[in-house]
Amino acid sequence: MTISDFSQSGDQLAVINPANLMPLPAPYDKLDKPIKALTPEQRSRMDASLDGISILGLAPPASHEEERAFIEKFLAGLAKLFTSGDNWTFLQPLVHSLDYCVKCQICSDMCPAYVASGREEIYRPTMRPEILRRIIGKYIKKSHPLLRKFRGTDIDLNWQTLARLGELAYRCTLCRRCAQVCPLGVDNALISREIRKLFSQQMGIAPKEIHEKGTVQQLKVGSSTGMTPPALTDILEFIEEEIEEKTGKKIKIPVDKKGADILLLHNAGEFIAWPENLEAFAILFDAAGIDWTLSSEIAGYDAVNYGVWYDDVQFARIALLHAQAAKNLGVKKISLGECGHAHKAMIVIADRILTRDLNIPRESSIPLMEEIVMSGKIKLDPSRNDFPVTLHDPCNMVRLMGIVEPQRRILRKIAPQFREMTPHGVENYCCGGGSGFAVTQSTNFPDWRSSISGRMKLKQTLEAFGDVPSPEIKKYVCAPCSNCKGQYRELFNYYGVWEKSGIFYGGLVELIVNAMTDLKKPFIQWEWH
Ligand code: SF4
Ligand code: SF4
């Protein structure tokens, strides 16, 4: 495949053949099925000419005029990416990344999607930037002082080129493993995200699970789950009852406590999918005497900020609501629950927009957990966690933010059979559900996510437990991130991992609480969900 093929109408550019995918260990080596094909009806209304997958559901233009308008809108958005007024957030790293790449391809072998696909050309980390560079070279560089040196013009802009480019921006999990190894500091993940941003901010195009069902719903009702403040009250009552049932402890989850030391900003999806995570936080904080609260304000009880994956404006709207909720309560700091992208959003990127009294200290809850565990305030018995445990490193917390050791020091203290994945720490692989993929259920995208973007993670997780393959031996992947847990659930369901290998997934705080000696029964219940 050459770059100029990108502009050719007709057949899809890549056909995913299960036989070419990176091999998995037995018994998963014979389980791959072909990725579901779109139905003829779906094909008639959405483009899948990149690789047979559609995440955006783009409808082809009805006329030549519509196609022209689409292209012009794209070019106007592309020009905006290179003006400091429109792109003050990421202009510099974008230009640097497009300009400095010497095409050495060191990054390609680091990309889990590219390698797991059987080195499918279109998934190379350098493919998206190269297409963008050529579009710039042919269509906008003359008018732009920053872009004059870009070469390569062999690409034609038409509907097909842009539909494929939009889809291709969503075949990268934004894990930044490629950026980590680039000798020139080129960040190809940033380029994927800038393409997504152009499509969203200029053209109103983004996956519906991320934009409409995610950001828009969160701004409207308070949470991307659709959970309203009254529904939050009901759910917290349920969680308090569960805590009492499991532990005999009557714990009131503090909500809207003015002047608390900590606002726990937690992913509300967990309250529904994995309530045990918030239960464990409540039990741990109660035992350690932490002065904390949740907020019931719109967006204040849901840490997610999907804008971090696709749109600076939507990102800023949610980040401001989060900071405002903390300010209204007068808390001393915000502690982010076990959610990786929320860490990136609120602790790293929000620095660019939060000023003065909205610039409230923001930290990860992981070092706080370490402080509690190491303080000796609560009694822990590691023999309660005497089962094989491995650790997944969420890309945003670990590679991006450098939170590497606190979770390991905790696990070494409370989990006698803790073992690392290979590789791990800042070199670890993305779960495959990063950048919104874990919440995306459209058409046949989930098949791609499980069999390609999650494939490397599945392989290294299975290998970490290679000495204990029997499903009779229950094993635990500690994944301290809501999206990573969502991806693990989907991935394990797709391949039947719970049944075949007995591997369970959960957070870090649950393992700590499971080791607490004043709980009569084990906290972890090993019920698949
Ligand atoms: S992005 Fe970096 S590592 Fe990848 S090809 Fe370019 S210069 Fe090489
Ligand atoms: S960010 Fe991750 S998925 Fe995207 S190109 Fe780089 S290594 Fe591949």
XYZ file of C-alpha atoms and ligand atoms in Angstrom:
545
model
C 0.000 0.000 0.000
C 1.285 3.474 -0.822
C 0.107 6.798 0.539
C -1.467 7.682 -2.798
C -3.753 4.634 -2.448
C -5.403 6.577 0.332
C -7.100 8.820 -2.211
C -8.297 6.040 -4.497
C -11.972 5.292 -4.273
C -13.239 1.742 -4.241
C -11.950 -1.180 -2.212
C -10.992 -1.036 1.428
C -7.274 -0.475 1.960
C -6.680 -3.257 4.460
C -8.431 -6.547 5.023
C -7.789 -7.961 8.495
C -7.016 -11.644 8.204
C -7.038 -13.536 11.546
C -4.252 -15.786 10.257
C -1.889 -12.793 10.076
C -2.462 -11.495 13.600
C 0.242 -11.763 16.261
C -0.016 -15.299 17.728
C -1.493 -15.759 21.200
C -0.497 -18.490 23.669
C -2.558 -21.712 23.734
C -5.485 -22.227 24.115
C -6.092 -18.758 22.656
C -4.068 -19.493 19.523
C -7.023 -20.996 17.678
C -9.819 -18.725 18.833
C -9.629 -15.825 16.432
C -12.631 -15.346 14.253
C -12.931 -12.895 11.372
C -13.923 -9.386 12.430
C -17.652 -9.008 11.802
C -18.330 -7.468 8.419
C -20.695 -4.516 8.244
C -24.084 -5.467 6.868
C -24.915 -4.254 3.345
C -27.347 -1.790 4.923
C -24.588 -0.399 7.193
C -22.196 -0.235 4.259
C -24.679 1.816 2.295
C -24.772 4.517 4.964
C -21.285 4.522 6.499
C -17.788 4.471 5.128
C -15.578 1.509 5.990
C -13.067 1.828 3.183
C -10.052 1.993 5.494
C -10.161 -1.483 7.018
C -13.784 -2.610 7.013
C -14.404 -1.031 10.446
C -16.467 2.038 11.212
C -16.261 3.976 14.452
C -17.403 7.343 13.084
C -20.310 6.129 10.954
C -19.512 8.710 8.275
C -22.136 8.924 5.560
C -20.836 9.506 2.017
C -21.764 12.884 0.482
C -24.913 12.994 -1.622
C -23.437 15.280 -4.270
C -20.243 16.744 -5.631
C -21.105 20.041 -3.908
C -21.422 18.311 -0.564
C -18.054 16.661 -1.062
C -16.457 20.041 -1.903
C -17.970 21.637 1.174
C -16.676 18.765 3.306
C -13.142 19.186 1.946
C -13.182 22.958 2.378
C -14.314 22.629 5.950
C -11.504 20.190 6.606
C -8.894 22.505 5.072
C -10.169 25.448 7.102
C -9.853 23.325 10.250
C -6.384 22.173 9.232
C -5.225 25.760 8.820
C -6.596 26.553 12.273
C -4.462 23.821 13.817
C -1.457 25.937 12.825
C -2.496 29.261 14.274
C -1.653 30.170 17.845
C -5.045 31.805 18.340
C -6.960 28.648 17.505
C -4.504 26.063 18.777
C -2.607 27.692 21.626
C -2.839 24.402 23.482
C -0.847 22.111 21.185
C 0.524 24.127 18.260
C 4.178 23.792 19.214
C 4.326 19.993 19.771
C 2.222 19.509 16.626
C 4.602 21.453 14.380
C 7.606 19.866 16.048
C 6.205 16.355 15.577
C 5.339 16.910 11.922
C 8.632 18.586 11.198
C 11.250 16.495 13.014
C 10.404 12.909 12.056
C 13.261 11.321 10.080
C 11.203 8.200 9.265
C 13.584 5.827 11.012
C 10.582 3.641 12.023
C 11.930 2.868 15.499
C 8.473 3.739 16.770
C 6.673 1.152 14.623
C 7.861 -1.866 16.575
C 6.726 -0.190 19.802
C 3.126 0.175 18.654
C 0.906 -2.598 20.014
C -1.786 -2.029 17.389
C 0.659 -2.194 14.500
C 2.536 -5.246 15.813
C -0.572 -7.152 16.936
C -2.237 -6.593 13.568
C 0.578 -8.542 11.924
C 2.294 -5.267 10.950
C -0.536 -3.978 8.833
C 0.918 -0.975 6.929
C -1.948 1.421 7.571
C -1.515 1.102 11.362
C 2.096 2.264 11.436
C 2.467 5.154 13.899
C 3.971 7.243 11.072
C 1.093 6.706 8.645
C -1.290 9.374 10.010
C 1.423 12.073 10.215
C 2.629 11.298 6.710
C -0.848 11.670 5.228
C -1.308 14.918 7.096
C 2.099 16.210 5.975
C 1.278 15.558 2.343
C -2.100 17.225 2.583
C -0.359 20.215 4.136
C 2.349 20.090 1.454
C -0.149 20.124 -1.363
C -2.968 22.277 -0.062
C -1.956 24.741 2.639
C 1.785 25.178 3.066
C 2.230 28.118 0.672
C 0.045 30.317 2.756
C 1.655 29.316 6.026
C 5.070 30.408 7.363
C 5.415 27.447 9.765
C 4.812 24.843 7.090
C 6.934 25.881 4.130
C 9.470 23.111 4.470
C 6.985 20.234 4.334
C 7.513 18.105 1.249
C 5.450 15.478 -0.555
C 2.383 16.289 -2.534
C 1.258 12.933 -3.910
C -2.129 12.815 -2.346
C -5.522 13.982 -3.542
C -8.079 15.330 -1.202
C -11.461 13.812 -1.759
C -14.190 12.361 0.403
C -12.466 8.983 0.534
C -9.141 10.398 1.729
C -10.771 12.256 4.569
C -13.128 9.475 5.617
C -10.146 7.134 5.842
C -8.028 9.661 7.727
C -10.832 10.291 10.244
C -11.196 6.570 10.879
C -7.428 6.075 11.082
C -7.187 8.640 13.891
C -9.306 6.131 15.840
C -7.025 3.149 15.308
C -4.504 4.617 17.752
C -5.130 4.349 21.496
C -3.039 7.472 22.226
C -0.888 5.264 24.459
C 2.288 7.218 23.492
C 4.503 4.168 23.526
C 5.777 5.356 20.137
C 6.538 8.823 21.485
C 8.525 7.338 24.334
C 11.105 5.744 22.054
C 11.363 8.384 19.360
C 14.920 9.751 19.436
C 13.624 13.111 18.250
C 10.750 13.496 20.669
C 8.096 13.167 17.974
C 4.669 12.474 19.444
C 2.595 10.595 16.886
C -0.197 10.112 19.419
C -0.559 13.855 19.615
C -0.994 13.935 15.844
C -3.751 11.298 16.046
C -5.450 13.419 18.661
C -5.054 16.627 16.646
C -6.731 14.935 13.671
C -9.580 13.871 15.967
C -9.741 17.446 17.232
C -9.956 18.855 13.734
C -12.811 16.502 12.891
C -14.640 17.334 16.108
C -14.097 21.043 16.552
C -14.335 22.037 12.912
C -16.620 19.402 11.408
C -18.708 18.157 14.332
C -17.562 14.559 13.770
C -16.712 12.270 16.701
C -17.786 8.783 17.846
C -21.204 9.089 19.460
C -20.228 7.165 22.605
C -17.500 9.696 23.287
C -19.241 12.922 22.304
C -23.049 12.652 22.469
C -23.352 9.894 25.041
C -20.192 11.027 26.814
C -19.384 14.725 26.996
C -22.775 16.118 25.990
C -24.608 13.892 28.444
C -22.159 14.720 31.242
C -22.618 18.455 30.680
C -26.384 18.053 30.592
C -27.189 15.657 33.438
C -23.922 15.412 35.382
C -22.388 12.141 34.256
C -21.502 10.335 31.050
C -23.383 7.368 32.499
C -26.609 9.395 32.475
C -26.597 9.379 36.303
C -28.343 12.485 37.647
C -27.661 13.945 41.129
C -30.836 12.265 42.576
C -29.767 8.950 41.018
C -26.370 9.405 42.646
C -28.066 9.615 46.044
C -29.865 6.304 45.411
C -26.700 4.609 44.233
C -24.720 5.780 47.244
C -27.435 4.418 49.564
C -27.127 1.084 47.782
C -23.343 1.191 48.152
C -23.619 1.939 51.883
C -25.957 -1.051 52.274
C -23.501 -3.244 50.395
C -20.660 -2.133 52.648
C -22.698 -3.061 55.705
C -23.660 -6.414 54.239
C -20.061 -7.277 53.316
C -18.270 -5.922 56.385
C -20.820 -5.247 59.127
C -19.564 -1.635 59.124
C -22.039 1.238 58.956
C -20.234 3.834 56.862
C -21.848 7.020 55.612
C -20.329 8.186 52.339
C -19.790 11.921 52.771
C -21.369 14.067 50.055
C -20.952 17.848 49.676
C -19.019 18.159 52.921
C -17.830 21.767 53.031
C -14.174 22.312 53.823
C -13.206 18.624 53.622
C -9.521 17.904 53.105
C -10.142 15.890 49.958
C -12.688 15.853 47.161
C -12.561 12.353 45.704
C -13.160 12.803 41.989
C -14.151 9.353 40.896
C -15.323 7.819 37.614
C -19.093 7.435 38.064
C -19.148 4.475 35.701
C -17.573 2.530 38.558
C -20.531 3.274 40.861
C -22.636 1.183 38.490
C -20.241 -1.341 36.964
C -17.856 -1.907 39.903
C -19.419 -0.407 43.045
C -16.895 -2.377 45.089
C -14.240 0.145 44.075
C -16.000 3.078 45.744
C -16.981 0.787 48.632
C -13.300 -0.003 49.143
C -12.351 3.695 49.075
C -15.034 4.408 51.684
C -13.857 1.544 53.922
C -10.190 2.501 53.600
C -10.714 6.243 54.147
C -12.999 5.557 57.103
C -10.443 3.247 58.724
C -7.594 5.698 58.110
C -9.558 8.705 59.373
C -9.344 10.615 56.074
C -11.484 13.754 55.867
C -13.025 13.378 52.403
C -16.152 14.001 50.404
C -17.841 13.416 47.060
C -19.602 16.242 45.239
C -23.179 16.020 43.973
C -22.813 18.949 41.568
C -23.244 18.470 37.829
C -20.038 16.763 36.624
C -18.563 17.009 40.134
C -19.310 13.350 40.844
C -17.983 12.015 37.555
C -14.234 12.357 36.961
C -14.416 11.444 33.292
C -13.417 14.069 30.767
C -13.654 12.547 27.325
C -12.528 15.802 25.700
C -8.974 14.745 26.521
C -9.321 12.250 23.671
C -10.825 14.417 20.934
C -11.721 18.039 21.606
C -10.065 20.921 23.511
C -13.285 22.899 23.940
C -15.259 20.007 25.384
C -12.264 19.166 27.546
C -12.139 22.685 28.976
C -15.873 22.756 29.724
C -15.685 19.633 31.882
C -12.380 20.559 33.573
C -13.845 23.906 34.631
C -16.925 22.191 36.116
C -14.689 19.810 38.056
C -12.616 22.647 39.474
C -15.715 24.708 40.248
C -17.261 21.819 42.204
C -14.104 21.621 44.338
C -14.021 25.380 44.807
C -17.679 25.487 45.857
C -16.954 22.936 48.572
C -13.803 24.699 49.706
C -11.817 21.450 49.786
C -8.060 21.563 50.269
C -7.331 19.318 47.302
C -8.784 17.045 44.665
C -7.781 13.396 44.685
C -8.377 11.478 41.477
C -9.802 7.973 41.882
C -8.573 5.012 39.871
C -9.149 6.477 36.406
C -6.205 7.070 34.080
C -7.591 9.521 31.534
C -9.145 11.546 34.371
C -5.649 11.814 35.876
C -4.315 13.146 32.585
C -7.244 15.519 32.160
C -7.366 17.050 35.610
C -3.788 16.818 36.840
C -1.793 17.356 33.637
C -3.763 19.105 30.886
C -6.058 21.173 33.113
C -2.976 23.089 34.240
C -3.346 25.023 30.991
C -6.740 26.435 31.869
C -7.164 26.483 35.659
C -5.964 29.731 37.176
C -6.279 31.632 40.449
C -8.838 30.147 42.848
C -9.762 27.376 40.409
C -6.189 26.119 40.472
C -6.864 23.812 43.411
C -4.152 21.231 44.215
C -4.819 18.026 42.326
C -3.244 14.651 43.023
C -3.554 10.985 42.269
C -5.158 8.767 44.907
C -2.411 6.152 44.386
C 0.270 7.880 46.540
C -2.440 8.592 49.109
C -3.192 4.865 49.279
C 0.501 4.192 49.699
C 0.699 6.695 52.529
C -2.183 4.950 54.302
C -0.785 1.453 53.743
C 2.719 2.414 54.918
C 1.534 4.533 57.853
C 0.566 1.500 59.892
C -2.815 3.108 60.693
C -4.637 0.037 59.438
C -3.694 -3.579 60.063
C -3.090 -5.585 56.914
C -2.560 -9.304 56.537
C -0.963 -10.184 53.170
C -1.958 -13.843 53.526
C -5.512 -12.715 52.742
C -4.249 -11.893 49.242
C -2.379 -15.135 48.762
C -3.281 -15.653 45.113
C -1.362 -14.746 41.935
C -1.590 -11.009 41.251
C -0.167 -8.994 38.379
C -0.285 -5.278 37.709
C -1.465 -3.405 34.656
C 0.102 0.032 34.227
C -2.448 2.514 32.847
C -0.660 4.603 30.190
C -1.764 7.982 31.501
C -0.831 7.403 35.123
C 2.382 5.555 34.462
C 3.988 6.472 31.124
C 2.626 10.017 31.053
C 2.722 10.964 34.745
C 5.473 8.746 36.122
C 3.394 7.188 38.911
C 5.303 3.920 38.796
C 6.443 2.812 42.225
C 3.703 3.635 44.799
C 1.348 0.932 43.494
C 4.237 -1.562 43.403
C 5.324 -0.814 46.951
C 1.725 -1.422 48.031
C 1.494 -4.717 46.142
C 4.834 -5.971 47.449
C 3.501 -5.386 50.948
C 0.041 -6.897 50.588
C 0.198 -9.460 47.761
C 2.737 -12.269 48.343
C 2.307 -13.727 44.845
C 2.685 -10.416 43.023
C 4.505 -10.746 39.725
C 5.250 -8.184 37.027
C 4.162 -8.299 33.417
C 6.862 -8.102 30.757
C 7.454 -5.323 29.878
C 6.045 -3.135 32.648
C 6.216 0.299 34.227
C 6.677 3.078 31.683
C 7.230 0.479 28.960
C 4.001 -1.355 29.598
C 1.411 -1.950 26.901
C -1.897 -0.130 26.720
C -4.931 -2.239 27.630
C -6.186 -1.572 24.110
C -9.200 0.371 25.355
C -7.428 3.705 25.698
C -8.606 6.993 24.165
C -12.279 6.066 24.349
C -12.081 2.623 22.762
C -13.276 0.863 25.932
C -16.607 2.714 25.832
C -17.120 2.439 22.079
C -19.679 -0.158 21.087
C -20.497 1.017 17.546
C -20.905 -1.438 14.688
C -17.954 -3.843 14.435
C -15.436 -1.683 16.304
C -15.510 -3.868 19.473
C -14.191 -6.795 17.400
C -11.242 -4.697 16.257
C -10.605 -3.511 19.805
C -10.502 -7.042 21.223
C -8.620 -8.758 18.462
C -6.121 -6.007 17.613
C -5.692 -3.089 20.033
C -6.128 -5.337 23.095
C -4.211 -8.285 21.738
C -0.792 -7.394 23.154
C -2.308 -6.793 26.570
C -4.048 -10.148 26.513
C -0.807 -11.856 25.553
C 1.289 -10.264 28.283
C -1.404 -10.821 30.913
C -1.632 -14.522 30.054
C 2.160 -14.776 30.096
C 2.359 -13.179 33.540
C 0.271 -16.102 34.793
C 1.978 -18.674 32.584
C 3.073 -20.726 35.641
C -0.530 -21.061 36.895
C -2.685 -21.620 33.781
C -5.453 -23.669 35.414
C -8.825 -21.904 35.724
C -9.122 -23.546 39.151
C -6.400 -21.191 40.427
C -8.028 -17.789 40.700
C -5.779 -14.946 39.603
C -6.115 -11.158 39.821
C -5.050 -8.458 37.364
C -4.804 -5.257 39.327
C -5.874 -2.546 36.878
C -6.214 0.747 38.734
C -8.160 2.506 35.963
C -11.863 2.425 35.097
C -11.333 2.382 31.334
C -8.697 -0.327 31.569
C -11.086 -2.418 33.648
C -13.786 -1.879 31.030
C -11.393 -3.062 28.364
C -10.322 -6.076 30.421
C -13.976 -7.043 30.868
C -14.633 -6.814 27.112
C -11.381 -8.520 26.155
C -11.820 -11.375 28.625
C -15.439 -11.867 27.563
C -14.402 -11.947 23.905
C -11.836 -14.722 24.497
C -13.527 -16.450 27.480
C -10.534 -15.798 29.744
C -12.379 -16.124 33.060
C -13.633 -19.577 32.086
C -10.435 -20.775 30.418
C -7.809 -19.267 32.689
C -9.573 -18.073 35.868
C -8.226 -14.513 35.537
C -10.239 -11.834 37.301
C -9.645 -8.075 37.111
C -10.164 -5.299 39.648
C -8.696 -2.188 41.182
C -5.906 -1.574 43.673
C -7.970 -0.292 46.585
C -10.024 -3.517 46.654
C -6.827 -5.512 47.212
C -5.821 -3.255 50.098
C -9.223 -3.624 51.742
C -9.165 -7.369 51.121
C -6.052 -7.504 53.319
C -7.605 -5.544 56.213
C -7.629 -7.708 59.323
C -10.704 -6.151 60.894
C -12.941 -7.431 58.081
C -14.424 -10.799 58.961
C -15.005 -11.954 55.384
C -12.820 -11.473 52.278
C -13.792 -8.290 50.467
C -13.040 -9.608 46.971
C -15.856 -11.889 45.921
C -14.563 -13.365 42.625
C -17.923 -12.981 40.919
C -17.394 -12.275 37.233
C -18.904 -8.943 36.133
S 8.364 9.341 14.888
Fe 10.473 9.260 15.696
S 10.876 7.059 15.908
Fe 9.105 7.247 14.558
S 9.927 7.312 12.480
Fe 9.775 9.428 13.142
S 11.763 9.952 14.013
Fe 11.682 7.699 13.886
S 0.129 6.104 20.531
Fe 0.215 3.889 20.872
S -1.377 3.051 19.497
Fe -0.939 5.158 18.818
S 0.596 4.947 17.223
Fe 1.699 5.309 19.155
S 2.164 3.276 19.969
Fe 0.590 3.024 18.382
